[in-house]
XYZ file of C-alpha atoms in Angstrom:
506
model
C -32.300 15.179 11.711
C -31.958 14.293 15.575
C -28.966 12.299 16.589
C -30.375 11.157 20.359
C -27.125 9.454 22.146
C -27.777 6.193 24.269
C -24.513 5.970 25.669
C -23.381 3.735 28.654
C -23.575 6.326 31.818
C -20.962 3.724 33.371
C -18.529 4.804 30.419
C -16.266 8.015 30.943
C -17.540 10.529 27.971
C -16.556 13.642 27.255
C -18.312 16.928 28.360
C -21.507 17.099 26.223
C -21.191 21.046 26.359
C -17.245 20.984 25.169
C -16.662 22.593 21.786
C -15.623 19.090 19.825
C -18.745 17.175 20.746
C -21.234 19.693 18.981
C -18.930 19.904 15.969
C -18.949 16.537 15.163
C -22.231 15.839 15.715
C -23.008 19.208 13.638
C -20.586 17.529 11.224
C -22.409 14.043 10.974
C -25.998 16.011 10.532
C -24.790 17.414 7.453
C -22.295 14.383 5.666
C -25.295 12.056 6.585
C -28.205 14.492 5.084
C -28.004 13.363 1.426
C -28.348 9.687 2.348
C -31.231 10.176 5.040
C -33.957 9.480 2.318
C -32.194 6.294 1.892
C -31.365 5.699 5.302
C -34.985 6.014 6.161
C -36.641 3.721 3.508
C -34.537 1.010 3.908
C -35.215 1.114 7.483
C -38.945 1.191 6.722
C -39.043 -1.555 4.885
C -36.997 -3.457 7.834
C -39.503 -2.498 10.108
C -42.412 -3.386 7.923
C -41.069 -6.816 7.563
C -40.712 -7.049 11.403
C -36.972 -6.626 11.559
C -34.442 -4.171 13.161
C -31.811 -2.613 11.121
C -29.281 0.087 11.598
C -26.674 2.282 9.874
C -23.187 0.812 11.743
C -19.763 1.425 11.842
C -17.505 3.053 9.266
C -20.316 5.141 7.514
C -21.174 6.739 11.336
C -17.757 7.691 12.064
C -17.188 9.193 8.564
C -19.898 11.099 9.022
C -18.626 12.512 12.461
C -15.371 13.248 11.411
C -16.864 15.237 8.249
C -16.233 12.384 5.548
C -18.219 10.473 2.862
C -18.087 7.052 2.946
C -18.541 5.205 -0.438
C -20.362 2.489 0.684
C -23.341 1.851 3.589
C -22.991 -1.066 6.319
C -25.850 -1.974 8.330
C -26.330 -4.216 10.671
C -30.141 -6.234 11.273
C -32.289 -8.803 13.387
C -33.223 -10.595 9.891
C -31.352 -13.572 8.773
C -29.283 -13.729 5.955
C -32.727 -15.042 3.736
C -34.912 -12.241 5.388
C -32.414 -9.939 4.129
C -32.300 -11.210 0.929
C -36.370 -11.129 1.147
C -36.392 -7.636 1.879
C -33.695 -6.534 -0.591
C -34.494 -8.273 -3.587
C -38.079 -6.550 -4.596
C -36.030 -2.788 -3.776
C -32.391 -3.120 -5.287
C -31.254 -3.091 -8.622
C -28.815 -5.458 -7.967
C -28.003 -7.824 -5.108
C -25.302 -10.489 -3.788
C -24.984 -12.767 -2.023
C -21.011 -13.748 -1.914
C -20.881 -12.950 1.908
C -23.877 -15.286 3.206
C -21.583 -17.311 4.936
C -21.115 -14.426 7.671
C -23.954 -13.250 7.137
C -23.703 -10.076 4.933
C -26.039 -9.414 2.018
C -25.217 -6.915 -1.071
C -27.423 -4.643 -2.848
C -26.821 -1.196 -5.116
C -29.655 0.844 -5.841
C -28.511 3.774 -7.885
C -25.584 5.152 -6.969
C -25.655 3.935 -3.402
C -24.169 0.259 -2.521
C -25.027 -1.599 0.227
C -24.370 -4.502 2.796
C -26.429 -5.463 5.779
C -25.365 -8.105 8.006
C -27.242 -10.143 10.650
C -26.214 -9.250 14.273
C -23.148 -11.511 15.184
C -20.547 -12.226 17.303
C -17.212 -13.472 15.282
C -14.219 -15.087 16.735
C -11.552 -17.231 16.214
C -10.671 -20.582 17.997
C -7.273 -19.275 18.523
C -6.026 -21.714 16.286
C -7.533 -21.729 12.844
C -7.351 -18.675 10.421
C -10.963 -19.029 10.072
C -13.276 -16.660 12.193
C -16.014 -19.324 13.809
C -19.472 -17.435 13.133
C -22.410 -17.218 15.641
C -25.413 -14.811 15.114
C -26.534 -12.669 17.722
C -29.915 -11.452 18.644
C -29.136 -7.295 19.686
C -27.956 -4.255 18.580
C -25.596 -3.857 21.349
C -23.743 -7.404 21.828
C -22.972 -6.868 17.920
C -21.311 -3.386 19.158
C -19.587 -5.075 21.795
C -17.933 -7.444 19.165
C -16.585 -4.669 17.005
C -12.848 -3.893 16.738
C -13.030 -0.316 18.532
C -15.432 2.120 19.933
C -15.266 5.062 17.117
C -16.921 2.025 15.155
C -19.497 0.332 17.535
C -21.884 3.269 16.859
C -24.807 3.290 15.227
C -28.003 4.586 13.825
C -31.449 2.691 14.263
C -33.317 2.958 11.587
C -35.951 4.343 10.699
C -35.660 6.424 13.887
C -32.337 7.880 13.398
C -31.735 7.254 17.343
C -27.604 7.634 17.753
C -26.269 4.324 19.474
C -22.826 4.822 21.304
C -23.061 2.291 24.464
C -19.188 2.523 24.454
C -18.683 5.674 24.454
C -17.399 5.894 20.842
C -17.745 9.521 19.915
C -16.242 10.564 23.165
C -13.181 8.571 22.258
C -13.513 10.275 18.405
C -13.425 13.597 19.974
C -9.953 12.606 21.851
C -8.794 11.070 19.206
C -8.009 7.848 21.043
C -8.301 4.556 20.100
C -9.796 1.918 22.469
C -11.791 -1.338 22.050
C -15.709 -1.804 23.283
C -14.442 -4.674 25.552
C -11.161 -5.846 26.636
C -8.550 -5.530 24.386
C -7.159 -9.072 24.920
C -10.943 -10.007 24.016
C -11.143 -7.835 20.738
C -7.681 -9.695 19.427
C -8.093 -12.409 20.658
C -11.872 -12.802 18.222
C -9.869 -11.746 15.476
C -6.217 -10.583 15.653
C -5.940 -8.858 12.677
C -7.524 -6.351 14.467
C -4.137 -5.183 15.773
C -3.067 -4.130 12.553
C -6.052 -2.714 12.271
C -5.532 -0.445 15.204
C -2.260 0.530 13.226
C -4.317 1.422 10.252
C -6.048 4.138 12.392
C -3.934 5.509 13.715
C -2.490 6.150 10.005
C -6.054 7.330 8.572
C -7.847 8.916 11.299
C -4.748 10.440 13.587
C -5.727 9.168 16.558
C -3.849 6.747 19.016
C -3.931 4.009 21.085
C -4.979 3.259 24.628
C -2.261 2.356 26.931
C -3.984 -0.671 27.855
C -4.640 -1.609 23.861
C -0.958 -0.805 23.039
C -0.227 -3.135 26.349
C -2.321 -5.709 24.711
C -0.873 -5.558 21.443
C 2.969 -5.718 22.303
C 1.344 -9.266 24.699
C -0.608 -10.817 21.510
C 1.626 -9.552 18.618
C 2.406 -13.503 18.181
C -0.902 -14.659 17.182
C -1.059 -12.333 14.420
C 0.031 -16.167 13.005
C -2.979 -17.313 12.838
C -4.025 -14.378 10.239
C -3.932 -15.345 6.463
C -1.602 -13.374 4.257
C -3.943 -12.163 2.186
C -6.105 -10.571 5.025
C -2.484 -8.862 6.344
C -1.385 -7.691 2.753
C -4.421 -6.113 2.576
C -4.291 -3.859 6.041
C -0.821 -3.445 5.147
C -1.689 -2.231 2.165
C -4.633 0.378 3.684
C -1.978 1.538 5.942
C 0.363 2.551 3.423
C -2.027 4.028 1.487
C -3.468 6.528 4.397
C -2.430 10.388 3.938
C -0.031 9.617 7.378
C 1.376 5.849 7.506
C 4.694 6.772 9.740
C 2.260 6.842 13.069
C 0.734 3.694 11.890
C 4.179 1.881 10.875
C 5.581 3.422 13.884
C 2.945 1.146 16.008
C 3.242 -1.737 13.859
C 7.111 -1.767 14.838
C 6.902 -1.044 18.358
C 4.295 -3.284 19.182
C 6.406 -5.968 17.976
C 3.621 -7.022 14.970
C 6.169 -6.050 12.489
C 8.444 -8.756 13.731
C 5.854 -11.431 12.621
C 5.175 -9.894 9.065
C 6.800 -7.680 7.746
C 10.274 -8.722 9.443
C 12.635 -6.327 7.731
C 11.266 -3.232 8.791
C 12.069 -3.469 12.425
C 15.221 -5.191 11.435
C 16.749 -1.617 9.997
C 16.605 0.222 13.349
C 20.071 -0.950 14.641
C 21.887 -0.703 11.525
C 23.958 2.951 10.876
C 23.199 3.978 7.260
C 26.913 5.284 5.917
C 25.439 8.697 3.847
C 23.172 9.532 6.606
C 25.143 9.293 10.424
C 22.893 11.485 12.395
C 20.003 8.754 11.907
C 19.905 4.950 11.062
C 18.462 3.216 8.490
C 14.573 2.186 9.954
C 13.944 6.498 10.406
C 15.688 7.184 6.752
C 13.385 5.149 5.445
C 10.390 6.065 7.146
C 11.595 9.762 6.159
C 12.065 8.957 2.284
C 8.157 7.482 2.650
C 7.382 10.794 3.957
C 9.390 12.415 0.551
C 7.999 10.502 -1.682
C 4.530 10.880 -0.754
C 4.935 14.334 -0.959
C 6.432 14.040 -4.444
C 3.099 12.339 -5.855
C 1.133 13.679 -7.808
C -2.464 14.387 -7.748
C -5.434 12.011 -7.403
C -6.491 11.433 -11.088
C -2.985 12.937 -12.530
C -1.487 11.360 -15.767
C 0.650 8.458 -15.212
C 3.332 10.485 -15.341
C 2.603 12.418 -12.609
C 3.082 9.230 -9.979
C -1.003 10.401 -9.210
C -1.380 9.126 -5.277
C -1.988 7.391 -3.330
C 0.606 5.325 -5.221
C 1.357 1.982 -3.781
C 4.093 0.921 -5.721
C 6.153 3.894 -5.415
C 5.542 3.848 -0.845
C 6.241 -0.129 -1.277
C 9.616 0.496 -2.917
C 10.301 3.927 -0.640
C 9.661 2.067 2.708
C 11.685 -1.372 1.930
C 14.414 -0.037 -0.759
C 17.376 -0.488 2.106
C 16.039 -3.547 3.467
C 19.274 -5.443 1.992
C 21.324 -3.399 4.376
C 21.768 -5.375 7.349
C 22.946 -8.590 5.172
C 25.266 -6.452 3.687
C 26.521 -4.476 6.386
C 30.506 -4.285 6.827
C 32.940 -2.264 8.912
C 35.605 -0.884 7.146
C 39.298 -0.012 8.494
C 39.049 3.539 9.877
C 35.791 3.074 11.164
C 33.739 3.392 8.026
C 30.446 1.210 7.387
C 29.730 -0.305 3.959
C 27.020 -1.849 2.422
C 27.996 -3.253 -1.052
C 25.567 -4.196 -3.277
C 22.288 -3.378 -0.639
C 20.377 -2.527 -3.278
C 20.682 -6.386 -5.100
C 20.091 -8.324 -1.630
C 17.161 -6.018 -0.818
C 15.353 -6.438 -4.206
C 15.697 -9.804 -3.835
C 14.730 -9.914 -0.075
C 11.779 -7.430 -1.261
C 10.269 -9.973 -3.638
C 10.092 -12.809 -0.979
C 8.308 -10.692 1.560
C 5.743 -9.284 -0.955
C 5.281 -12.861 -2.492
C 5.042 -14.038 1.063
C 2.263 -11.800 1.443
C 0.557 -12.774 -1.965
C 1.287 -9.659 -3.061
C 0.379 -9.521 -7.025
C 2.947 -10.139 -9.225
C 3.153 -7.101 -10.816
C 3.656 -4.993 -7.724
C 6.178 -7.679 -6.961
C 8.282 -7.219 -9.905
C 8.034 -3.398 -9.554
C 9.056 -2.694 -6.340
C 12.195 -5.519 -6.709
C 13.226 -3.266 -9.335
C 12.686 0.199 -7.576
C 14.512 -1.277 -5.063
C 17.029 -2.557 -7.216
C 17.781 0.837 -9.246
C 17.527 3.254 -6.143
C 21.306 3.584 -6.390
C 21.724 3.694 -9.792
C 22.092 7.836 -9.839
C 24.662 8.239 -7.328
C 27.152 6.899 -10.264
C 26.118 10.053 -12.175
C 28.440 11.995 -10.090
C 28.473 15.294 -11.775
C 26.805 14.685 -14.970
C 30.138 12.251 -16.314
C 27.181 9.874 -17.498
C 27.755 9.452 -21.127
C 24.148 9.081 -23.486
C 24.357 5.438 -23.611
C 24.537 5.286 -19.649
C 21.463 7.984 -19.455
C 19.774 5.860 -22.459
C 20.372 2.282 -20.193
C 19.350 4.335 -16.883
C 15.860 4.893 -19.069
C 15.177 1.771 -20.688
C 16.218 -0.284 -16.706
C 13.867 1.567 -15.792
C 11.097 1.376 -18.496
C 8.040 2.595 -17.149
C 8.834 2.773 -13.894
C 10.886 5.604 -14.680
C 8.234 8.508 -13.302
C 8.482 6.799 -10.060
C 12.285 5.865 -9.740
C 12.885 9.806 -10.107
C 10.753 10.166 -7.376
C 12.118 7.776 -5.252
C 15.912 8.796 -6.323
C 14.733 12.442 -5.157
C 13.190 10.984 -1.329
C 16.738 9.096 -0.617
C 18.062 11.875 -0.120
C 17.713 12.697 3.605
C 21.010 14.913 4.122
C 20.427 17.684 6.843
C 23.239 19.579 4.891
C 21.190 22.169 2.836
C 24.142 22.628 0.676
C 24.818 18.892 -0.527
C 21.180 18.597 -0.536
C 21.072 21.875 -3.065
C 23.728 20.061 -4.971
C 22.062 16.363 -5.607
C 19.121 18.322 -6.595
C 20.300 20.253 -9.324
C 22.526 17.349 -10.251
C 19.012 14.798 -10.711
C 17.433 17.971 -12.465
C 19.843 17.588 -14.629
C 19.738 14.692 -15.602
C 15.980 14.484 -16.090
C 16.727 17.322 -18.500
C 19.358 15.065 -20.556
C 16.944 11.943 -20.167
C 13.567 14.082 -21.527
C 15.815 15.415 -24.306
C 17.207 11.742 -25.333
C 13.655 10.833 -24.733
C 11.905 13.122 -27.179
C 15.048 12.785 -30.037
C 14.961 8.896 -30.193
C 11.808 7.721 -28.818
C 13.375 5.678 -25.847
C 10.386 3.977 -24.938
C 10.075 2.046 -28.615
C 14.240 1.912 -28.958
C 14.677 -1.219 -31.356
C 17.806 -2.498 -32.934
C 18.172 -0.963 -36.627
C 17.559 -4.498 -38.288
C 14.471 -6.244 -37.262
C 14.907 -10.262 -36.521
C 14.191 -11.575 -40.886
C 16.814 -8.762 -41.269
C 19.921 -10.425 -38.895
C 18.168 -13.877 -40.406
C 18.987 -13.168 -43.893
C 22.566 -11.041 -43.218
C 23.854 -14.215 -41.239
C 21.982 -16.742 -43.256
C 20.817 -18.037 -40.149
C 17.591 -19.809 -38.708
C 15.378 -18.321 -35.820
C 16.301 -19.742 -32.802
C 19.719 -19.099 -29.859
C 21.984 -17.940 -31.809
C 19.563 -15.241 -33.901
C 18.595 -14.580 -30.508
C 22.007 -13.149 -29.125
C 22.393 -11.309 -32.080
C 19.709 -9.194 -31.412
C 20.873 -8.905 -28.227
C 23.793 -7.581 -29.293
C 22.509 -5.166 -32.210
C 20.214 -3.477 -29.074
C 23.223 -3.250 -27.448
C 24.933 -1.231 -29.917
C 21.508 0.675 -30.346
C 22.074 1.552 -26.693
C 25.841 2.523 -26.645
C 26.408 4.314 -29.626
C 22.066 5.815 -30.424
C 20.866 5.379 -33.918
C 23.928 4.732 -36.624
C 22.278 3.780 -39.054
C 21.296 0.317 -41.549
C 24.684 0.076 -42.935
C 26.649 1.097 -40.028
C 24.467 -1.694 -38.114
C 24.749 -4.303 -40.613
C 28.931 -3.703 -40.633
C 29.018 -4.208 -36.427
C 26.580 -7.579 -36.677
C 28.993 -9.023 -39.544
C 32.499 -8.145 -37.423
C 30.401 -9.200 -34.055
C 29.338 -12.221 -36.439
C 32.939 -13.411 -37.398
C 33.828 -13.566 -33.631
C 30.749 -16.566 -32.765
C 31.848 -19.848 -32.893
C 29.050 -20.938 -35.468
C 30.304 -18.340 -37.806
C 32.931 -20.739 -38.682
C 30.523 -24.237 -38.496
C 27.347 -25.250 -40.056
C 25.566 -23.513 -37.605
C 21.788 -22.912 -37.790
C 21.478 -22.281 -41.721
C-alpha cells in the first residue's frame, strides 16, 4: 500500500525525513492492511456508481498511531439515498437512524460501517441543534472537522493520503490544533472543547496555545450543548488510560465551571488529612489510585475489571461536599463534618443534571457516601456486627468501595501509609471470613415474613413491616442465633409497640 500525502505546502509540517514521520506512516501501512480489501471494494463500488468516497477521521489516525479502530467512517459525494443505493445490494445489514446528517450504516461481516455525505455542520450559536448543510469536496468537509489529527483521509479506491492541514505533522508533535480557526471550530459546535480535553486524555497530546486561548474565551457557550452530548465526552474522558491531563484542561480552561461545577470548586479548599496539597489535586491523585487498583479488561466482577466508570465517578467527586462543609476550628484546625453526606447528595444532582443513568447515579452517591466509613475502624476495634453492616451498606459495591477506601489515602508519610494499609488488609480478611461463614450477601432475618405474621398474630402491612426490620437488625448485631433465640427478641421487641397492647392489625 502507498500512502501519497497532499498536504497544504502553506502549512508548517514536520521534516518528512525525521524519524516519527516514517514510523507512523510505517505504522498506518500495517494497522490498515487487514481492512484494505474492504477499503478498496467499497470504494469501487463508489466509483462505479459515479461517487467519491474516502476512509476519514478516527480510523486514519488510529491507524497512524498503531491502533485498531472498531468501526470505519467515510466520508462521500453521494447523498444520503445514493448511499443507501450503493450499500443496500453489498451489506448484510444497513441503517438509516443518522439520515438526518447525513450518515448511513451498514455491517458486512465483522466490519461496521458509516459513510456520510460531505458537510459542513454548525450551530446558530443559539440552539443546541447543529444546522446541517452538505458540501460538495473532500477538503471543505476536512476543514469542518474538530482538529487536524482527524481531517485526514484516504480516497478510495486509490488509497491517496489526504492531510491539507497538516494533520500527521501535528500527530507526530503530539499537538492538538484545529483545521481552521479555533474560534471557528467551537463556535460550529462547542462541544468540541471538551472534545479537545478528551485528547488530550486518550492520545497524550496537547493543545495549541491559540486553541487553549480560544477555549478559556468560549468556555461559556458550552451552554448551548445538551447534557446528554456532555455526559457522554465526560464520560470518554474518564474512561481514557490518562484523564488527569484531560480534567486538568477541562478546569483550567474554565469549561469545568459550566458543567461539572464542583471540580474546580475543590482547588481552594485545604483538605485536613492531607496539608501539603488541597482537595482538587487529592482527588485527581486518588483517580490516579484507583485506576491503578482496577482490574483487568474482562476480569470477574470482583476484580473492579477497567475501565470502570463507576468506581473513577465516585474517586474524582467523593470530597465534593467539602467546601459546604468546610469549618475552622480553634487552634487553627479545618473540619469538614459530615463531607461525605453533602457530597453524595451534591453528587447525585450533578450526575442527574447530566442525565446520567440512574444506576450510576445511585452508585456513585453511595461510594461517595461510604468513603469514610473505614477510618472509624481505627485499629481493628470494629466489632462483627459493624464489619457485617460495613458489608451489607455496601452490597455490591463492596469490590469497588475497597478500592476507593485504598486511593484516599494520599499521605506522603510512608509509615502511616504502611499502617492504613495493613489496617484495610485487615479488615478485608475479617470481612471475606464473615463473608464465607454466613453468606453476607443473602443475610435474612431467621423468621421469614408468614413466620413474624403468625408469632404476632398480625396482618401484612406497617407494623409486620418494622418487625422485620428489626429481626434483620438483630441478624446484623448479634450473626445467626438461632429460631428460638429470634422468636424470644421479636416477642420482648413485640411487648414494647404500641399495638401490642390494642387491636392492632390482627
Amino acid at each position: 500500500m502507498s500512502l501519497v500525502s497532499t498536504a497544504d505546502p502553506r502549512e508548517p509540517q514536520a521534516d518528512p525525513t525525521s524519524a516519527p514521520l516514517p514510523e507512523l506512516m510505517r505504522q498506518a501501512t500495517a494497522h490498515l492492511a487487514p481492512v484494505v480489501p474492504l477499503l478498496t471494494e467499497l470504494g469501487g463500488l463508489f466509483a462505479a456508481a459515479g461517487h467519491e468516497l474516502a476512509l476519514v477521521g478516527g480510523p486514519v489516525r488510529d491507524a497512524f498511531l498503531g491502533r485498531v479502530s472498531p468501526d470505519l467512517d467515510f466520508t462521500t459525494s453521494a447523498t444520503p439515498d445514493q448511499t443507501l443505493a450503493v450499500l443496500r445490494p453489498w451489506a448484510e445489514a444497513h441503517w438509516d437512524i443518522g439520515r438526518e446528517f447525513g450518515t448511513i450504516g451498514a455491517r458486512r461481516g465483522g466490519h461496521t460501517v458509516e459513510v456520510t455525505t460531505y458537510r459542513a455542520d454548525a450551530y446558530d450559536g443559539e440552539t443546541r441543534k447543529p444546522v446541517v448543510a452538505f458540501g460538495d469536496n473532500l477538503e471543505d468537509d476536512l476543514v469542518r472537522r474538530d482538529f487536524t489529527v482527524n481531517a485526514m483521509a484516504l480516497r478510495l479506491p486509490s488509497m491517496e493520503f489526504v492531510d491539507p492541514y497538516g494533520g500527521l505533522a501535528d500527530l507526530a508533535a503530539r499537538r492538538l490544533r484545529t483545521p481552521g480557526t479555533p474560534e471557528l471550530s467551537f463556535g460550529d459546535d462547542p462541544l468540541r472543547m471538551m472534545r479537545a480535553c478528551r485528547f488530550v486524555a486518550q492520545l497524550r497530546v496537547d493543545v495549541a496555545p491559540q486553541v487553549r486561548a480560544a477555549m478559556v474565551q468560549m468556555a461559556p457557550s458550552i451552554g448551548i450543548v445538551s447534557a446528554e452530548r456532555v455526559r457522554d465526552e465526560l464520560t470518554k474522558l474518564l474512561l481514557a488510560p490518562t484523564p488527569r491531563p484531560g480534567l486538568r484542561l477541562l478546569v483550567e480552561s474554565g469549561l469545568a465551571d459550566q458543567v461539572l461545577p464542583e471540580l474546580p470548586a475543590l482547588r481552594l479548599e485545604i483538605d485536613e488529612h492531607h496539608r501539603h496539597k488541597d482537595v482538587y489535586e487529592h482527588s485527581l491523585t486518588v483517580l490516579d489510585q484507583a485506576i491503578a487498583l482496577e482490574g483487568p479488561p474482562g476480569g470477574p466482577p470482583e476484580s473492579v475489571p477497567g475501565p470502570d466508570l463507576w468506581l473513577r465517578l465516585a474517586a474524582l467527586l467523593h470530597d465534593i461536599g467539602k467546601p459546604a462543609t468546610r469549618r475552622f476550628e480553634d487552634g487553627g484546625g479545618v473540619s469538614f463534618h459530615h463531607h461525605e453526606v453533602v457530597g453524595a447528595k451534591l453528587a447525585s444532582k450533578r450526575l442527574k443534571a447530566l442525565r446520567f443513568d440512574k444506576d450510576t447515579v445511585k452508585a456513585v452517591a453511595r461510594l461517595t457516601e461510604l468513603h469514610l466509613r473505614f477510618h472509624g475502624y481505627g485499629d481493628g476495634q470494629w466489632t462483627d456486627s459493624a464489619v457485617r453492616r460495613y458489608i451489607t451498606d455496601a452490597g455490591p459495591l463492596l469490590p469497588r468501595l475497597h478500592r476507593l477506601t485504598r486511593s484516599d489515602s494520599t499521605t506522603r508519610n510512608a509509615r502511616k501509609a504502611a499502617r492504613l494499609s495493613a489496617t484495610y488488609d485487615a479488615l478485608e480478611v475479617r470481612i471475606a471470613a464473615l463473608q464465607e461463614a454466613e453468606e453476607l450477601a443473602k443475610v435474612r432475618p431467621e423468621l421469614n415474613g408468614n413466620e413474624i405474621a403468625d408469632v404476632l398474630g398480625i396482618r401484612p402491612g406497617p407494623v409486620l413491616g418494622r418487625a422485620y426490620s428489626f429481626l434483620l437488625e438483630v441478624r446484623m448485631d448479634q450473626g445467626p442465633i438461632g429460631r428460638d433465640a429470634a422468636e424470644a427478641a421479636l416477642r420482648e421487641w413485640w411487648a414494647q409497640q404500641p399495638e401490642s397492647t390494642g387491636p392492632g392489625e390482627a
